[in-house]
Short mmCIF file of C-alpha atoms and ligand atoms in Angstrom, two decimals:
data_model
loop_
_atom_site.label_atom_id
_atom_site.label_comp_id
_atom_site.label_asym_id
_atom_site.label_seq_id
_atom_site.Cartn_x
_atom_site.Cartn_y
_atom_site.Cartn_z
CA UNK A 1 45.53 139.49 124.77
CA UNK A 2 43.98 136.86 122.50
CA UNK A 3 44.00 137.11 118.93
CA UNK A 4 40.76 138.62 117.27
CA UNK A 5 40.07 135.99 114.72
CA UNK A 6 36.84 137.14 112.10
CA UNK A 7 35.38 135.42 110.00
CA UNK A 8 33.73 137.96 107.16
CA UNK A 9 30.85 137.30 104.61
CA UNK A 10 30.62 139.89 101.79
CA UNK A 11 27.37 139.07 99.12
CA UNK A 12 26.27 142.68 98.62
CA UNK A 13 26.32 142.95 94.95
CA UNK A 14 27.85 140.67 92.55
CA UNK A 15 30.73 138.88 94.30
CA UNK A 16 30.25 136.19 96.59
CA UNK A 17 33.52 136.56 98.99
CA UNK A 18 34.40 135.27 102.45
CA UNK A 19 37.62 135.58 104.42
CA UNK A 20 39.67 135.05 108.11
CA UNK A 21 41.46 138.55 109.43
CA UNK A 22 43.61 137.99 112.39
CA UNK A 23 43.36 141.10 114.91
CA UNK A 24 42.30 143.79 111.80
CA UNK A 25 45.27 143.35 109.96
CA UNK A 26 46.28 139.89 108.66
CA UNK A 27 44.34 138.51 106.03
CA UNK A 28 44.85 134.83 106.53
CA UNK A 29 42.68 133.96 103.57
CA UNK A 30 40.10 135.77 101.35
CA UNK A 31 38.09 134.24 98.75
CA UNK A 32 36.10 136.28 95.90
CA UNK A 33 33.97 134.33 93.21
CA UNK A 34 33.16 137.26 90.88
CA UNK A 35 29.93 136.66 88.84
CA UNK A 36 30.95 139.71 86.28
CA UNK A 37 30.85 137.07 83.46
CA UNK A 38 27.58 136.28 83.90
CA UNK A 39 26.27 139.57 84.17
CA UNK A 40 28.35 140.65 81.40
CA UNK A 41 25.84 139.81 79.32
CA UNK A 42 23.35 141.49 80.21
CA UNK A 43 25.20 144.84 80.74
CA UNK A 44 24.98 144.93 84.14
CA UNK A 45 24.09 143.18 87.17
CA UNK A 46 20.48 141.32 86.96
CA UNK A 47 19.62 141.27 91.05
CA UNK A 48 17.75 138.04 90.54
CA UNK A 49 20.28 136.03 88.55
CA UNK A 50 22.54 137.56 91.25
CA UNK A 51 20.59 136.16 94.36
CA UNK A 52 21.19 132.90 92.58
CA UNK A 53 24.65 132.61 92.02
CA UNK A 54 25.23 133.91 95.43
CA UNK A 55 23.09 130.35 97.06
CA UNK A 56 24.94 128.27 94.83
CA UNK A 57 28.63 129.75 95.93
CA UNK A 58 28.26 130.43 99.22
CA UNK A 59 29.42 127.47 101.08
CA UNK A 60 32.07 126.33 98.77
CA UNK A 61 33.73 129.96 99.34
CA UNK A 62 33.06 129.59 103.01
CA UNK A 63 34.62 126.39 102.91
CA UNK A 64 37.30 127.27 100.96
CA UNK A 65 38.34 130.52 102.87
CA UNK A 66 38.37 128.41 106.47
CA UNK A 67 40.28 125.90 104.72
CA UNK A 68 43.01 128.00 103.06
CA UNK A 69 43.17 130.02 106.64
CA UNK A 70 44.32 127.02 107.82
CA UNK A 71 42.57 127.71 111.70
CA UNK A 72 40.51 126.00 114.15
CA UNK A 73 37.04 126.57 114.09
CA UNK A 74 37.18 127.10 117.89
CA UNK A 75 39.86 130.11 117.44
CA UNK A 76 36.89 132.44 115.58
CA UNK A 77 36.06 135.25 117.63
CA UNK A 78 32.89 136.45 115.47
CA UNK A 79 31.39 136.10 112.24
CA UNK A 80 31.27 139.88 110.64
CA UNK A 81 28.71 140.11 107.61
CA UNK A 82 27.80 143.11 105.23
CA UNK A 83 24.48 144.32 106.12
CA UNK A 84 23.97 146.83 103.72
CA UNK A 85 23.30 148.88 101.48
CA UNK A 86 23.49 146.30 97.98
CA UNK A 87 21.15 144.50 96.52
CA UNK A 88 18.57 143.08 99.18
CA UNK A 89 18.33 139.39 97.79
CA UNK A 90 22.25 139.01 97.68
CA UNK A 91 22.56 140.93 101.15
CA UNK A 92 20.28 138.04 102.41
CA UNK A 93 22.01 135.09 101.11
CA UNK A 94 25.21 136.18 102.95
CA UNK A 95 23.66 137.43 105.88
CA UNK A 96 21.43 133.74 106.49
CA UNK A 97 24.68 132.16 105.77
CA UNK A 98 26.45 134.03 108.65
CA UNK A 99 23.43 133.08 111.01
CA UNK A 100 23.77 129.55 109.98
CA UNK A 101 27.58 129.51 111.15
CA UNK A 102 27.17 131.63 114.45
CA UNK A 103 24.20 130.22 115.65
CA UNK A 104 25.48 125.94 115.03
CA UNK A 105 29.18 127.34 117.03
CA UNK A 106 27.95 130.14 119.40
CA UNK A 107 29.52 132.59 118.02
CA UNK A 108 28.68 136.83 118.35
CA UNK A 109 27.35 138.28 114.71
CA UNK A 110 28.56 141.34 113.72
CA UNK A 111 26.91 143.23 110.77
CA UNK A 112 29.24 145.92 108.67
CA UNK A 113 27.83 148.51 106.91
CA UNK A 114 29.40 147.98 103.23
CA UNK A 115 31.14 151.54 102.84
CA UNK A 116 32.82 150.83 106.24
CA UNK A 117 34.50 147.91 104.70
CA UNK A 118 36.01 149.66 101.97
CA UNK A 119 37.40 152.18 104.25
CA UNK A 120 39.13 149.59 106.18
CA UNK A 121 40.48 148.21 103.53
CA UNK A 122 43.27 150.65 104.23
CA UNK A 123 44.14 149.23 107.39
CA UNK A 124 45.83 146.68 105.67
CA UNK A 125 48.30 148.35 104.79
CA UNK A 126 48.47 150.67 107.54
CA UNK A 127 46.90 151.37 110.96
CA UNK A 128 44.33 154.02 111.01
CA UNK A 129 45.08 156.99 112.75
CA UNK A 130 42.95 159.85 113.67
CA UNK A 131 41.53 161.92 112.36
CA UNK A 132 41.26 160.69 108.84
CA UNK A 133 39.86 161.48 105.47
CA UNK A 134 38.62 158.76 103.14
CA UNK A 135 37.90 159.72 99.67
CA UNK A 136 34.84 156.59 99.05
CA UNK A 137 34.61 156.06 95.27
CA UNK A 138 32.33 153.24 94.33
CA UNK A 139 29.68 151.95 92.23
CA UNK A 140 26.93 153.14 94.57
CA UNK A 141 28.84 156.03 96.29
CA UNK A 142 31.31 159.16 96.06
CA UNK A 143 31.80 160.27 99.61
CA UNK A 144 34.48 162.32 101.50
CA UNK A 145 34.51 160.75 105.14
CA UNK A 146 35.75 162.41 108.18
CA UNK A 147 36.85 159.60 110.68
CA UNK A 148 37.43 161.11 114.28
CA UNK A 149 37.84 157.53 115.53
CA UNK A 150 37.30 153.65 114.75
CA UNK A 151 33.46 153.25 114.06
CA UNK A 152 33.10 156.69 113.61
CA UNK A 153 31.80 158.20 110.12
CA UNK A 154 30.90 161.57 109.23
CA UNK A 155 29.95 162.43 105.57
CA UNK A 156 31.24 165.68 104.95
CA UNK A 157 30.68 165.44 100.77
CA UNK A 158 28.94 163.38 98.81
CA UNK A 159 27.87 163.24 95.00
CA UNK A 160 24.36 164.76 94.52
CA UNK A 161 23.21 162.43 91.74
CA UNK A 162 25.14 159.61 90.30
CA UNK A 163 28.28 157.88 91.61
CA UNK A 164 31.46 157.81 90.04
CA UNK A 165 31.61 154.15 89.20
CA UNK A 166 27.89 154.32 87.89
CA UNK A 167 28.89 157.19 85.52
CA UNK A 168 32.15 155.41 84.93
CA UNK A 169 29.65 151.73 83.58
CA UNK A 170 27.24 154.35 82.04
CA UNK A 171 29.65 156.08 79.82
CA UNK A 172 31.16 152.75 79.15
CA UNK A 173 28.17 151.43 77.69
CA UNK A 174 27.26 154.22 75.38
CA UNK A 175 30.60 153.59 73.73
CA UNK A 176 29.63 149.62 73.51
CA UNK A 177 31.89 148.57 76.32
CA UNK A 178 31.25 145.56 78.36
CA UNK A 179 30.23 145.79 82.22
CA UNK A 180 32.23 146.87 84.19
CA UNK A 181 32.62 149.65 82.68
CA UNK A 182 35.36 151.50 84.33
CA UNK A 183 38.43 148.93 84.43
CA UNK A 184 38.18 149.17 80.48
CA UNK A 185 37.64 153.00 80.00
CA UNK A 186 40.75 153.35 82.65
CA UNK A 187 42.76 150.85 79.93
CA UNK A 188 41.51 152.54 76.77
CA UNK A 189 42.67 155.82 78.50
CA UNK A 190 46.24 154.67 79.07
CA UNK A 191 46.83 155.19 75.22
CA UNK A 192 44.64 158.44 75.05
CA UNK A 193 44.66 162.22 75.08
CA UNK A 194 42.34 164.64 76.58
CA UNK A 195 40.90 166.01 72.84
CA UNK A 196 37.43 166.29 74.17
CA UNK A 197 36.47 169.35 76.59
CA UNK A 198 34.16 168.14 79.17
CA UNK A 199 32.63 169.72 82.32
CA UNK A 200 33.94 169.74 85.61
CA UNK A 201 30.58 170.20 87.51
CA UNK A 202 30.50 171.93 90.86
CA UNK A 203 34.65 171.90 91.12
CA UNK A 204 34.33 175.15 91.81
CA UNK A 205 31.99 175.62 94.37
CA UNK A 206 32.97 175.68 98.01
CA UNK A 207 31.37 172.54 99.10
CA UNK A 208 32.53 169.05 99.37
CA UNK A 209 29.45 167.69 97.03
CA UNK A 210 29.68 165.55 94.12
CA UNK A 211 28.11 165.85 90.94
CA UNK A 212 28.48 163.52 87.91
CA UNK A 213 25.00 162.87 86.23
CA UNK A 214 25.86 166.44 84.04
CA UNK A 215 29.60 164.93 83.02
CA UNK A 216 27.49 161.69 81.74
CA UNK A 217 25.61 163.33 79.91
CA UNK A 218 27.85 165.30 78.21
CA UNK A 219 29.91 161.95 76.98
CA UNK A 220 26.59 160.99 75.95
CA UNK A 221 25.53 163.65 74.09
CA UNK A 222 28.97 163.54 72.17
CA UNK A 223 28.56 160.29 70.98
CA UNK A 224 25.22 160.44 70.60
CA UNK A 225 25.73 163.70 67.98
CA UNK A 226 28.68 162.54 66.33
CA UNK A 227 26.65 159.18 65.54
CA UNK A 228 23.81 161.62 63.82
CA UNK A 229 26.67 163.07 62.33
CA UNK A 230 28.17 160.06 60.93
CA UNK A 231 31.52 161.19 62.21
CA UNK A 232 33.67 159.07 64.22
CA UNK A 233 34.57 159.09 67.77
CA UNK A 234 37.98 158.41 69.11
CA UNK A 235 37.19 156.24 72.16
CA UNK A 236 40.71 156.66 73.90
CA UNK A 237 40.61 159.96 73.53
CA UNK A 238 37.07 160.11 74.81
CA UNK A 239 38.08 157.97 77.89
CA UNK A 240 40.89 159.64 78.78
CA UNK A 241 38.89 162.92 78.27
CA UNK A 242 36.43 161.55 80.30
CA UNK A 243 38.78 159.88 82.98
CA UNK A 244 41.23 163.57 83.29
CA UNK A 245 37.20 165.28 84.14
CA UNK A 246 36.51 162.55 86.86
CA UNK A 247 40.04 163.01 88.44
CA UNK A 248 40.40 166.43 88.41
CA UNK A 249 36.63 166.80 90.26
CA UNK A 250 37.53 164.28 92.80
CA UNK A 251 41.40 165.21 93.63
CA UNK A 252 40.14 168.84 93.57
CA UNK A 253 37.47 168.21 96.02
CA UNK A 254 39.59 166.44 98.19
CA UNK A 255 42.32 168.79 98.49
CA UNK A 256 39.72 171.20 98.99
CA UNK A 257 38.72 169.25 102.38
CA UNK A 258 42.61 168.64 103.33
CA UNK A 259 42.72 172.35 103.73
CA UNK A 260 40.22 172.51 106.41
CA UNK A 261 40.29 169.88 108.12
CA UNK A 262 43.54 168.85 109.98
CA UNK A 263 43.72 165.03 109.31
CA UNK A 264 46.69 162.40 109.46
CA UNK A 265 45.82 160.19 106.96
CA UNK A 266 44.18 160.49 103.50
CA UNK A 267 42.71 156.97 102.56
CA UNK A 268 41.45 156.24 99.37
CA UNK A 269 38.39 153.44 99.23
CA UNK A 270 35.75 151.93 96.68
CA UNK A 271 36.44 150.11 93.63
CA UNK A 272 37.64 153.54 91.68
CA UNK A 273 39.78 152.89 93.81
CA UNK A 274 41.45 150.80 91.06
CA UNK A 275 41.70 153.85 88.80
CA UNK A 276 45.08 153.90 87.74
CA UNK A 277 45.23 157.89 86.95
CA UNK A 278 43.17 158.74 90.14
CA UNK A 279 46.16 156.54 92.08
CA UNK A 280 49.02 158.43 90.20
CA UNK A 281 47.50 162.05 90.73
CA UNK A 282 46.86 161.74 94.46
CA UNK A 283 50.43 160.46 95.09
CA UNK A 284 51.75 163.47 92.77
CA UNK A 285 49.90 165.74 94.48
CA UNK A 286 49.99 164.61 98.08
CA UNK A 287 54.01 165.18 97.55
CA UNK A 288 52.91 168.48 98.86
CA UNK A 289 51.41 167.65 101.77
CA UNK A 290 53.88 165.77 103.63
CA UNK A 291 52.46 165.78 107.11
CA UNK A 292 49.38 163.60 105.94
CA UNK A 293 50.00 159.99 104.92
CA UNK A 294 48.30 158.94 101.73
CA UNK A 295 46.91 155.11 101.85
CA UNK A 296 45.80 153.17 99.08
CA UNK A 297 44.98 149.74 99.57
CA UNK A 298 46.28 147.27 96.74
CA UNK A 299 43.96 146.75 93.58
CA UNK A 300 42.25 143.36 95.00
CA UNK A 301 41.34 145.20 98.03
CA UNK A 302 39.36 147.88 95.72
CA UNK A 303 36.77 146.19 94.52
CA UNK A 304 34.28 144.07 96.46
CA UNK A 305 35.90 141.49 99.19
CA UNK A 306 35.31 139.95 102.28
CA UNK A 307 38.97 140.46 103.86
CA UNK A 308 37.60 144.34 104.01
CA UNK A 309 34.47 143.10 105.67
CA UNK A 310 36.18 141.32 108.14
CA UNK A 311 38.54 144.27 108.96
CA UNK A 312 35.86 146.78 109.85
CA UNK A 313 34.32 143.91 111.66
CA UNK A 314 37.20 143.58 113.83
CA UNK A 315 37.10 147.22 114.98
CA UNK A 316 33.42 147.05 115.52
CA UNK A 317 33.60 144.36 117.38
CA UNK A 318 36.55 145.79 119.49
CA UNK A 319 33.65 148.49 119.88
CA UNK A 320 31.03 146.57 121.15
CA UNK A 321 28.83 145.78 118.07
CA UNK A 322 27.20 142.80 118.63
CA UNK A 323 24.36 141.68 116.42
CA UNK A 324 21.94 138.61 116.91
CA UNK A 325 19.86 136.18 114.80
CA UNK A 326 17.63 138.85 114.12
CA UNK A 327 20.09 140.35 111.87
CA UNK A 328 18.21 142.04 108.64
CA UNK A 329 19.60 143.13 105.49
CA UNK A 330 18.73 146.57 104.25
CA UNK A 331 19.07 147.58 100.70
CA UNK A 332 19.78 151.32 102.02
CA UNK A 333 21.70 152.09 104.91
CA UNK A 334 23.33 155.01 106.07
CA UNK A 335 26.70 154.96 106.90
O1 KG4 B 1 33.31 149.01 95.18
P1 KG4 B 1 32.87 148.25 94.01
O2 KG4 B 1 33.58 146.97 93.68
O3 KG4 B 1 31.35 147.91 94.14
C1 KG4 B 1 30.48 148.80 94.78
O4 KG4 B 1 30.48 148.81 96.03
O5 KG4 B 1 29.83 149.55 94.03
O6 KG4 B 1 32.94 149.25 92.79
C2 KG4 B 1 32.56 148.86 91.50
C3 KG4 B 1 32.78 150.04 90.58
C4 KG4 B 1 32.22 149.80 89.19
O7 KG4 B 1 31.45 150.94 88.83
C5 KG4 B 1 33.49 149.70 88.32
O8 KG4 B 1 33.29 150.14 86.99
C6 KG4 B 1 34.43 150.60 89.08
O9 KG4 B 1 34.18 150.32 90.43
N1 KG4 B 1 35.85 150.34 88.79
C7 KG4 B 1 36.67 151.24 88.18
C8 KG4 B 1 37.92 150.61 88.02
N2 KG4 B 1 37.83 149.35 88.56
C9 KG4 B 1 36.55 149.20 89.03
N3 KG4 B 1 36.43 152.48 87.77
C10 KG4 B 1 37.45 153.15 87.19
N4 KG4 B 1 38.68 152.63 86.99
C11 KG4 B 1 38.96 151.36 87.41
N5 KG4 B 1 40.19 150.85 87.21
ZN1 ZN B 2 31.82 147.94 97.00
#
């Protein structure tokens, strides 16, 4: 069989990334210009200034990614592009771009729904096997995914309000922390202890939902009382306090799911992902589930990257997903 050569566009958000995957498993190059300095800033990302930086990067990273794979133009299969959900003016500027390419050397388009690509982020490290739990922990999402098959998604949890990485930047910035939020509370929490009693909403109930808008709030409130107070807070303490909540809510819920449904693999996806605790618990505790592999994908496939992209793409395409010129980006999608 011939190789399955992809070439993947990811421009959802605030990295402009592009990559070549061999057959959904080699990556033979990914490049990721990160914008977070400029949006660091500003707290956040600014869609706009985004949208920018995304048409001023995007050939040079294309460029650069078919150059460092080192292939012949003439061995891509497809060109695999994140469709959604992100921010619609950065969705479009890699989505045109992917046009541009397929349409000047006839080549298939294949759009990837964003959450898919983290998920398949795992099968770089190992092939997916069915069925499979992924625990999706991102900036936009918190999902557990039941995976009966390639292509095949079904949401079997997800957070009612706010997502775990949005409550992670939100909590951050209360205590004056730059965006991204979460990569720094994880740090300051390395030389914490859990001092502060916080929530653990809806752990308890016998669902697979989400809920971290009320855990927010409570770090907020804190801060915001002991400021009134004139009392100090001890931010290690408060993000390990914080960080123990967050892992203890998603590793219960998970577990939770494990015990009903009979799955192979446990994969862990998102740019959480990255959380160093939420790493070390789910090994500890997956120690007593032996018959179901835990995955998680190294730290630069956590957070936003094209070699993900171009995975999923692969398997879609191996599925028959073919888009055409009339490709659209969509700032929602479901998954
Ligand atoms: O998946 P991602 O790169 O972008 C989205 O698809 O949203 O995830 C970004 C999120 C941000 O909220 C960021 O604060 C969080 O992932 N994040 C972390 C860590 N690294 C990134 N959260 C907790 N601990 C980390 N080490
Ligand atoms: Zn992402």
């Amino acid at each position: 069989m011939n190789d399955i050569v992809v070439l993947a566009i990811e421009s959802s958000c605030d990295e402009t990334s592009a990559a070549v995957i061999k057959n959904g498993t080699e990556v033979m190059s990914n490049i990721v210009s990160s914008q977070i300095d400029i949006h660091k800033k500003f707290g956040g990302v600014v869609p706009e200034v985004a949208s920018r930086h995304h048409v001023e990067n995007i050939t040079l990273v294309l460029d650069a990614a078919i150059k460092e794979a080192n292939c012949n133009i003439n061995d891509i299969t497809c060109v695999a592009v994140t469709k959604g959900p992100g921010l619609i003016g950065s969705l479009l500027v890699g989505i045109n771009a992917a046009k541009a390419f397929a349409f000047s050397h006839d080549l298939p388009i294949v759009g990837v729904h964003h959450i898919a690509g983290h998920i398949y982020a795992n099968n770089l490290v190992e092939n997916l096997e069915f069925p499979s739990l992924a625990l999706v922990v991102s900036g936009g999402h918190t999902e557990l995914v039941l995976m009966e098959d390639h292509n095949s998604f079904n949401i079997i949890g997800k957070t009612r309000d706010d997502a775990v990485g949005e409550a992670y930047d939100k909590v951050a910035r209360v205590v004056n922390l730059t965006y991204p939020g979460g990569p720094q509370i994880d740090r300051l929490a390395k030389s914490g202890r859990e001092t502060y009693k916080l929530p653990r909403v809806m752990l308890n109930q016998d669902n697979y939902d989400f809920s971290f808008s009320g855990l927010k709030s409570a770090v907020i409130n804190l801060v915001h009382n002991a400021n009134q107070r004139n009392e100090s807070i001890n931010i290690e303490n408060l993000a390990k306090s914080f960080q123990e909540s967050v892992v203890d809510i998603l590793v219960g819920k998970t577990l939770k799911a494990l015990k009903n449904y009979n799955v192979k693999q446990l994969l862990l996806a998102g740019g959480v992902a990255a959380n160093s605790d939420l790493r070390a618990r789910l090994q500890v505790e997956m120690k007593n589930y032996s018959h179901i592999k835990l995955i998680i994908p190294p730290l630069k496939y956590c957070t936003d990257n094209a070699a993900m992209i171009g995975v999923a793409g692969t398997f879609a395409y191996l599925n028959g997903v073919r888009d055409d010129l009339s490709l659209n980006g969509k700032a929602s999608l479901e998954l």
